[in-house]
Amino acid sequence: MTQTLVKAPFKADHVGSLLRPENLHQAREDFKTGKITAAELREVETKEIKRIVDKQIEVGLEAVTDGEFRRSWWHLDFLEHLNGIEGYNTEKGYQFDGVETDRYHVRNTGKISFNADHPFIKDFIEFKEIVGDRAVPKQTIPSPNQLFEVGIRNPEIYPDIEEYANDITQAYRDAVKAFYDAGVRYLQLDDVYIAGLSSSDFKLIDTGGYSREQLIDLAVRIVNGVLEDKPEDLIVTTHLCRGNYRSSWAFQGSYAEVAPTLFAKEKVDGFFLEYDDERSGTFEPLKHVPKGGAQVVIGAITSKFGELEDKEVIKKRIEAASRFVPLEQIALSPQCGFASTHHGNKLTEDEQWTKLKYIVELSKEIWK
């Protein structure tokens, strides 16, 4: 069988999540209160996914997503459907700069494995049919490393952190195969955890006795283990983020701490990196990306606010990054999704589409 290689990430790309429209918010609320059925909610979701697929293609994007419209969270909805993981209401939410998130998380309740009936597989098959041959359908899921967040692992079930890591790796290997069999050729792993390991704000708790350097090494080993037998025509990228909730952030710090291991050794096809403000640090850590290796997608356009960045400033940012990575190895995107949770960031949908169209236009000027 002839393989068709997807040339992703694209020079103009985006992270994934999009602002939910008001009718979708209302449908979710109606479902929670019993006013509509799950089937009726799904009908609203599907209608809106069709609309935003058309809109992404209209603004010129070559890769499109479902906006994560069937999720409440960028990560928890996927994780809680793995065997051995359950979602639950917590006493506290995640702490962001000046705001606390909704109080919900996941925890380890048994041996971890991939659930063959994981709903994301069906969701992608339907999404791919919506897209057809008009664009590349991109699937986003949380990195396996998100299961190393504080409080998830049950030490009674997994006293040994390496055994925990091995089961997570196998679960994700099975997940990647299931997505591939469903037609995924462009897969993104969203990894806030490893970005956190490069930040002094990120407190090391529940480490299993590992140092920060050992945890960084373990995180890269896990992803490489997941991708060990990756099909040649499957493009996989890692997106690093420092938190994105209602236009707020969770921590800050450059990529310097993780770069020598992550950028140099993680066997992905691209890195989506947050570079929209001073919290991100300099471009110098990019020197660890092998020449001719992974594409570096510079997230120089913020998804947190609607104001449009100055074109010349963005061009200078890309030029600055090209001192460490060849220009042909660089691409442009927003620094994160527009709605990592169902709440969304503080901008309008029109501003969202304007930013995405702006990225397409800028990429054509930068990479003629």
Short mmCIF file of C-alpha atoms in Angstrom, two decimals:
data_model
loop_
_atom_site.label_atom_id
_atom_site.label_comp_id
_atom_site.label_asym_id
_atom_site.label_seq_id
_atom_site.Cartn_x
_atom_site.Cartn_y
_atom_site.Cartn_z
CA MET A 1 0.00 0.00 0.00
CA THR A 2 1.34 3.46 -0.92
CA GLN A 3 1.87 5.77 2.04
CA THR A 4 0.99 9.45 1.77
CA LEU A 5 3.23 11.57 3.98
CA VAL A 6 1.63 14.59 5.64
CA LYS A 7 4.01 17.57 5.47
CA ALA A 8 3.20 18.81 8.96
CA PRO A 9 3.59 20.85 11.01
CA PHE A 10 2.69 23.49 8.45
CA LYS A 11 4.28 26.94 8.17
CA ALA A 12 0.96 28.34 9.39
CA ASP A 13 -0.45 25.98 12.00
CA HIS A 14 -2.46 26.13 15.20
CA VAL A 15 -2.54 24.32 18.50
CA GLY A 16 -6.08 22.98 18.42
CA SER A 17 -8.80 24.28 20.71
CA LEU A 18 -11.24 26.96 19.56
CA LEU A 19 -13.77 29.17 21.35
CA ARG A 20 -17.08 27.41 21.98
CA PRO A 21 -20.16 29.23 20.66
CA GLU A 22 -22.96 30.17 23.05
CA ASN A 23 -25.38 27.56 21.70
CA LEU A 24 -22.87 24.82 22.53
CA HIS A 25 -22.44 26.17 26.07
CA GLN A 26 -26.24 26.16 26.41
CA ALA A 27 -26.56 22.63 25.05
CA ARG A 28 -23.99 21.36 27.59
CA GLU A 29 -25.88 23.05 30.40
CA ASP A 30 -29.20 21.61 29.13
CA PHE A 31 -27.66 18.15 29.04
CA LYS A 32 -26.40 18.47 32.63
CA THR A 33 -29.86 19.46 33.83
CA GLY A 34 -31.61 16.72 31.85
CA LYS A 35 -33.35 18.99 29.34
CA ILE A 36 -31.75 17.28 26.34
CA THR A 37 -30.32 13.82 25.69
CA ALA A 38 -26.70 12.87 24.98
CA ALA A 39 -27.69 12.30 21.35
CA GLU A 40 -29.16 15.80 21.11
CA LEU A 41 -26.01 17.30 22.65
CA ARG A 42 -23.87 15.41 20.15
CA GLU A 43 -26.00 16.75 17.31
CA VAL A 44 -25.26 20.32 18.41
CA GLU A 45 -21.54 19.51 18.76
CA THR A 46 -21.41 17.98 15.28
CA LYS A 47 -23.17 20.96 13.70
CA GLU A 48 -20.68 23.37 15.29
CA ILE A 49 -17.68 21.21 14.37
CA LYS A 50 -18.80 21.31 10.73
CA ARG A 51 -19.01 25.09 10.95
CA ILE A 52 -15.55 25.58 12.42
CA VAL A 53 -13.94 23.12 10.00
CA ASP A 54 -15.32 25.22 7.14
CA LYS A 55 -14.05 28.37 8.83
CA GLN A 56 -10.52 27.01 9.37
CA ILE A 57 -10.31 26.07 5.70
CA GLU A 58 -11.70 29.48 4.73
CA VAL A 59 -8.92 31.35 6.59
CA GLY A 60 -6.33 29.22 4.79
CA LEU A 61 -5.20 26.63 7.33
CA GLU A 62 -3.94 23.34 5.90
CA ALA A 63 -4.46 21.44 9.17
CA VAL A 64 -7.80 21.66 10.95
CA THR A 65 -9.11 20.41 14.30
CA ASP A 66 -12.52 19.79 15.82
CA GLY A 67 -11.82 22.69 18.18
CA GLU A 68 -12.01 20.14 21.04
CA PHE A 69 -15.76 20.88 20.96
CA ARG A 70 -16.70 17.51 22.49
CA ARG A 71 -14.46 18.15 25.54
CA SER A 72 -14.64 20.26 28.66
CA TRP A 73 -10.89 20.10 29.33
CA TRP A 74 -7.92 19.79 26.96
CA HIS A 75 -6.65 16.75 28.89
CA LEU A 76 -8.99 15.32 31.52
CA ASP A 77 -11.68 14.12 29.07
CA PHE A 78 -9.12 11.91 27.35
CA LEU A 79 -7.36 10.66 30.48
CA GLU A 80 -10.50 9.70 32.41
CA HIS A 81 -11.45 7.25 29.66
CA LEU A 82 -8.27 5.21 30.06
CA ASN A 83 -8.57 1.99 32.05
CA GLY A 84 -7.32 2.54 35.60
CA ILE A 85 -8.11 6.29 35.60
CA GLU A 86 -11.27 8.03 36.79
CA GLY A 87 -12.46 11.63 36.94
CA TYR A 88 -13.68 13.11 40.22
CA ASN A 89 -14.68 16.39 41.85
CA THR A 90 -11.88 17.89 43.92
CA GLU A 91 -11.79 20.26 46.89
CA LYS A 92 -9.56 22.69 44.98
CA GLY A 93 -8.96 23.47 41.32
CA TYR A 94 -5.69 24.19 39.55
CA GLN A 95 -4.18 27.50 40.70
CA PHE A 96 -3.50 29.96 37.88
CA ASP A 97 -2.34 33.57 38.06
CA GLY A 98 -5.15 35.22 39.99
CA VAL A 99 -7.75 32.52 39.31
CA GLU A 100 -8.67 28.99 40.36
CA THR A 101 -10.01 26.53 37.79
CA ASP A 102 -13.10 24.36 38.05
CA ARG A 103 -12.65 21.70 40.72
CA TYR A 104 -12.16 18.52 38.74
CA HIS A 105 -9.25 16.15 38.20
CA VAL A 106 -8.38 12.50 37.52
CA ARG A 107 -6.86 9.81 39.72
CA ASN A 108 -5.37 6.37 39.38
CA THR A 109 -7.76 3.61 40.51
CA GLY A 110 -6.22 0.48 38.96
CA LYS A 111 -3.70 -0.84 36.48
CA ILE A 112 -3.51 1.53 33.52
CA SER A 113 -4.20 0.42 29.95
CA PHE A 114 -5.84 1.76 26.81
CA ASN A 115 -9.60 1.43 26.57
CA ALA A 116 -10.47 -0.10 23.18
CA ASP A 117 -13.84 1.69 23.36
CA HIS A 118 -12.29 5.09 24.05
CA PRO A 119 -14.78 7.68 22.74
CA PHE A 120 -12.06 9.80 21.12
CA ILE A 121 -11.62 7.14 18.43
CA LYS A 122 -15.24 7.38 17.30
CA ASP A 123 -15.03 11.16 17.55
CA PHE A 124 -12.04 11.26 15.20
CA ILE A 125 -13.63 8.94 12.63
CA GLU A 126 -16.65 11.27 12.42
CA PHE A 127 -14.41 14.34 12.35
CA LYS A 128 -12.31 12.91 9.52
CA GLU A 129 -15.46 12.34 7.48
CA ILE A 130 -16.45 15.98 8.02
CA VAL A 131 -13.06 17.21 6.80
CA GLY A 132 -12.88 14.88 3.81
CA ASP A 133 -9.98 15.67 1.48
CA ARG A 134 -10.20 19.43 2.03
CA ALA A 135 -7.49 19.61 4.72
CA VAL A 136 -5.45 17.48 7.11
CA PRO A 137 -7.48 16.48 10.19
CA LYS A 138 -5.29 16.98 13.25
CA GLN A 139 -5.90 15.04 16.48
CA THR A 140 -4.78 16.51 19.81
CA ILE A 141 -4.43 14.52 23.03
CA PRO A 142 -2.62 15.12 26.33
CA SER A 143 0.93 13.79 26.53
CA PRO A 144 1.38 10.59 28.54
CA ASN A 145 3.45 12.75 30.88
CA GLN A 146 0.30 14.48 32.13
CA LEU A 147 -0.32 11.36 34.22
CA PHE A 148 2.69 12.39 36.30
CA GLU A 149 0.89 15.43 37.67
CA VAL A 150 0.90 15.55 41.46
CA GLY A 151 -1.82 13.43 43.06
CA ILE A 152 -2.74 11.19 40.13
CA ARG A 153 -0.57 8.12 40.76
CA ASN A 154 -1.84 5.80 43.51
CA PRO A 155 1.30 4.52 45.32
CA GLU A 156 -0.63 1.52 46.62
CA ILE A 157 -1.28 0.41 43.03
CA TYR A 158 2.05 1.64 41.67
CA PRO A 159 4.70 1.87 44.42
CA ASP A 160 7.35 1.77 41.69
CA ILE A 161 7.32 4.83 39.42
CA GLU A 162 9.02 2.87 36.61
CA GLU A 163 6.21 0.29 36.59
CA TYR A 164 3.75 3.19 36.40
CA ALA A 165 5.73 4.64 33.50
CA ASN A 166 5.82 1.30 31.67
CA ASP A 167 2.05 0.83 31.85
CA ILE A 168 1.43 4.41 30.71
CA THR A 169 3.83 3.91 27.80
CA GLN A 170 2.03 0.75 26.68
CA ALA A 171 -1.39 2.38 27.06
CA TYR A 172 -0.30 5.21 24.80
CA ARG A 173 1.35 2.87 22.30
CA ASP A 174 -2.04 1.17 22.00
CA ALA A 175 -3.76 4.57 21.76
CA VAL A 176 -1.48 5.73 18.96
CA LYS A 177 -2.15 2.51 17.04
CA ALA A 178 -5.92 2.90 17.52
CA PHE A 179 -5.81 6.49 16.27
CA TYR A 180 -3.63 5.49 13.32
CA ASP A 181 -6.03 2.69 12.38
CA ALA A 182 -8.87 5.24 12.57
CA GLY A 183 -7.05 7.41 10.03
CA VAL A 184 -5.00 9.84 12.12
CA ARG A 185 -1.85 10.99 10.30
CA TYR A 186 -1.19 14.17 12.32
CA LEU A 187 -1.15 13.73 16.11
CA GLN A 188 -0.24 16.32 18.74
CA LEU A 189 0.79 15.56 22.33
CA ASP A 190 0.03 18.47 24.67
CA ASP A 191 2.65 18.49 27.42
CA VAL A 192 2.29 21.06 30.20
CA TYR A 193 4.05 18.74 32.65
CA ILE A 194 7.49 18.78 30.99
CA ALA A 195 7.27 22.53 30.40
CA GLY A 196 6.70 22.79 34.15
CA LEU A 197 9.88 20.86 34.85
CA SER A 198 11.77 23.80 33.32
CA SER A 199 10.14 26.29 35.70
CA SER A 200 11.15 27.23 39.24
CA ASP A 201 7.42 27.80 39.90
CA PHE A 202 6.85 24.08 39.43
CA LYS A 203 7.25 22.46 42.84
CA LEU A 204 8.60 18.92 42.86
CA ILE A 205 6.27 16.79 44.98
CA ASP A 206 5.49 13.07 44.75
CA THR A 207 8.56 12.41 42.58
CA GLY A 208 9.22 8.81 43.59
CA GLY A 209 12.66 9.90 44.76
CA TYR A 210 13.65 11.25 41.34
CA SER A 211 15.54 14.52 40.86
CA ARG A 212 14.29 17.14 38.41
CA GLU A 213 16.87 15.95 35.86
CA GLN A 214 15.74 12.34 36.26
CA LEU A 215 12.09 13.36 35.82
CA ILE A 216 12.96 15.21 32.61
CA ASP A 217 14.81 12.15 31.34
CA LEU A 218 11.88 9.90 32.29
CA ALA A 219 9.39 12.16 30.50
CA VAL A 220 11.38 12.01 27.27
CA ARG A 221 11.91 8.25 27.62
CA ILE A 222 8.16 7.74 27.93
CA VAL A 223 7.31 9.68 24.77
CA ASN A 224 10.10 7.97 22.83
CA GLY A 225 8.85 4.62 24.10
CA VAL A 226 5.35 5.42 22.89
CA LEU A 227 6.70 6.36 19.45
CA GLU A 228 9.20 3.52 19.14
CA ASP A 229 7.32 1.78 16.32
CA LYS A 230 5.55 4.85 14.95
CA PRO A 231 4.47 4.41 11.32
CA GLU A 232 6.52 6.48 8.88
CA ASP A 233 3.46 8.37 7.62
CA LEU A 234 2.28 9.43 11.10
CA ILE A 235 3.42 12.94 12.06
CA VAL A 236 3.64 13.49 15.83
CA THR A 237 4.37 16.81 17.51
CA THR A 238 4.71 17.97 21.12
CA HIS A 239 3.09 21.19 22.30
CA LEU A 240 4.57 22.81 25.40
CA CYS A 241 2.46 25.26 27.37
CA ARG A 242 2.69 27.05 30.71
CA GLY A 243 -1.03 26.96 31.41
CA ASN A 244 -3.95 28.49 29.53
CA TYR A 245 -7.20 29.11 31.42
CA ARG A 246 -9.47 32.08 30.76
CA SER A 247 -6.47 34.03 29.45
CA SER A 248 -4.46 33.32 32.59
CA TRP A 249 -1.28 31.25 33.08
CA ALA A 250 0.00 28.78 35.66
CA PHE A 251 3.79 29.25 35.71
CA GLN A 252 6.68 30.92 33.90
CA GLY A 253 10.27 30.23 32.93
CA SER A 254 12.38 29.53 29.86
CA TYR A 255 12.89 26.12 28.24
CA ALA A 256 16.56 26.09 29.26
CA GLU A 257 16.22 23.36 31.90
CA VAL A 258 14.52 20.82 29.64
CA ALA A 259 16.01 21.81 26.26
CA PRO A 260 19.24 19.74 26.34
CA THR A 261 17.20 16.56 26.81
CA LEU A 262 13.79 17.36 25.30
CA PHE A 263 14.78 19.29 22.18
CA ALA A 264 17.82 17.13 21.50
CA LYS A 265 16.37 13.67 22.16
CA GLU A 266 12.56 13.53 21.93
CA LYS A 267 11.76 11.76 18.66
CA VAL A 268 8.88 13.90 17.46
CA ASP A 269 8.45 15.71 14.16
CA GLY A 270 7.88 19.14 15.67
CA PHE A 271 7.67 21.25 18.81
CA PHE A 272 4.91 23.83 19.31
CA LEU A 273 6.47 26.36 21.68
CA GLU A 274 4.97 29.21 23.69
CA TYR A 275 6.82 32.41 22.81
CA ASP A 276 4.24 35.19 23.06
CA ASP A 277 5.65 37.19 25.98
CA GLU A 278 8.58 37.62 28.36
CA ARG A 279 7.50 34.64 30.50
CA SER A 280 8.86 32.38 27.76
CA GLY A 281 12.50 33.42 28.02
CA THR A 282 14.89 33.71 25.08
CA PHE A 283 15.23 31.62 21.93
CA GLU A 284 18.67 30.36 22.99
CA PRO A 285 17.38 26.94 24.18
CA LEU A 286 16.48 26.25 20.53
CA LYS A 287 20.18 25.63 19.87
CA HIS A 288 19.60 22.11 21.19
CA VAL A 289 17.19 21.25 18.35
CA PRO A 290 19.18 19.18 15.81
CA LYS A 291 19.64 20.88 12.44
CA GLY A 292 17.40 19.11 9.96
CA GLY A 293 15.45 17.58 12.86
CA ALA A 294 12.11 18.54 14.36
CA GLN A 295 10.25 21.57 13.06
CA VAL A 296 10.05 24.39 15.59
CA VAL A 297 6.64 26.09 15.61
CA ILE A 298 7.06 29.49 17.24
CA GLY A 299 3.92 30.48 19.15
CA ALA A 300 4.56 34.20 18.80
CA ILE A 301 0.88 35.11 18.39
CA THR A 302 -1.00 35.11 21.68
CA SER A 303 -4.30 33.28 21.97
CA LYS A 304 -5.07 34.95 25.30
CA PHE A 305 -6.17 38.36 24.00
CA GLY A 306 -7.72 39.75 20.84
CA GLU A 307 -5.35 42.59 20.02
CA LEU A 308 -3.44 41.84 16.82
CA GLU A 309 0.35 41.79 17.06
CA ASP A 310 2.49 44.13 14.97
CA LYS A 311 3.59 42.38 11.78
CA GLU A 312 7.16 43.66 11.90
CA VAL A 313 7.55 42.60 15.53
CA ILE A 314 6.53 39.04 14.66
CA LYS A 315 8.89 38.96 11.69
CA LYS A 316 11.73 40.08 13.96
CA ARG A 317 10.81 37.36 16.46
CA ILE A 318 11.05 34.72 13.74
CA GLU A 319 14.34 36.22 12.59
CA ALA A 320 15.66 36.04 16.16
CA ALA A 321 14.64 32.37 16.43
CA SER A 322 16.38 31.64 13.12
CA ARG A 323 19.74 32.47 14.72
CA PHE A 324 19.44 29.16 16.54
CA VAL A 325 17.34 27.05 14.12
CA PRO A 326 17.37 27.38 10.30
CA LEU A 327 14.45 29.44 8.97
CA GLU A 328 13.23 26.54 6.84
CA GLN A 329 12.90 24.51 10.05
CA ILE A 330 10.63 27.11 11.70
CA ALA A 331 6.85 27.62 11.50
CA LEU A 332 4.33 30.02 13.10
CA SER A 333 1.27 29.46 15.30
CA PRO A 334 -0.62 30.85 18.29
CA GLN A 335 1.15 30.15 21.58
CA CYS A 336 -1.70 27.89 22.73
CA GLY A 337 -5.28 26.99 21.96
CA PHE A 338 -8.03 29.58 22.23
CA ALA A 339 -10.03 27.49 24.69
CA SER A 340 -8.04 24.91 26.63
CA THR A 341 -11.20 24.46 28.69
CA HIS A 342 -14.79 25.01 27.62
CA HIS A 343 -14.74 28.52 29.15
CA GLY A 344 -12.37 29.94 26.53
CA ASN A 345 -9.98 32.88 26.59
CA LYS A 346 -10.92 36.57 26.74
CA LEU A 347 -11.38 37.40 23.09
CA THR A 348 -14.22 37.18 20.59
CA GLU A 349 -14.67 34.52 17.96
CA ASP A 350 -14.11 37.12 15.24
CA GLU A 351 -10.80 38.06 16.86
CA GLN A 352 -9.87 34.36 16.96
CA TRP A 353 -10.45 33.92 13.22
CA THR A 354 -8.64 37.19 12.46
CA LYS A 355 -5.58 35.91 14.35
CA LEU A 356 -5.56 32.59 12.51
CA LYS A 357 -5.94 34.31 9.13
CA TYR A 358 -3.14 36.70 10.15
CA ILE A 359 -0.84 33.75 10.85
CA VAL A 360 -1.54 32.33 7.38
CA GLU A 361 -0.81 35.70 5.76
CA LEU A 362 2.36 36.24 7.79
CA SER A 363 3.67 32.76 6.98
CA LYS A 364 3.34 33.46 3.27
CA GLU A 365 5.40 36.63 3.66
CA ILE A 366 8.08 35.00 5.83
CA TRP A 367 8.42 31.76 3.87
CA LYS A 368 7.83 33.00 0.35
#
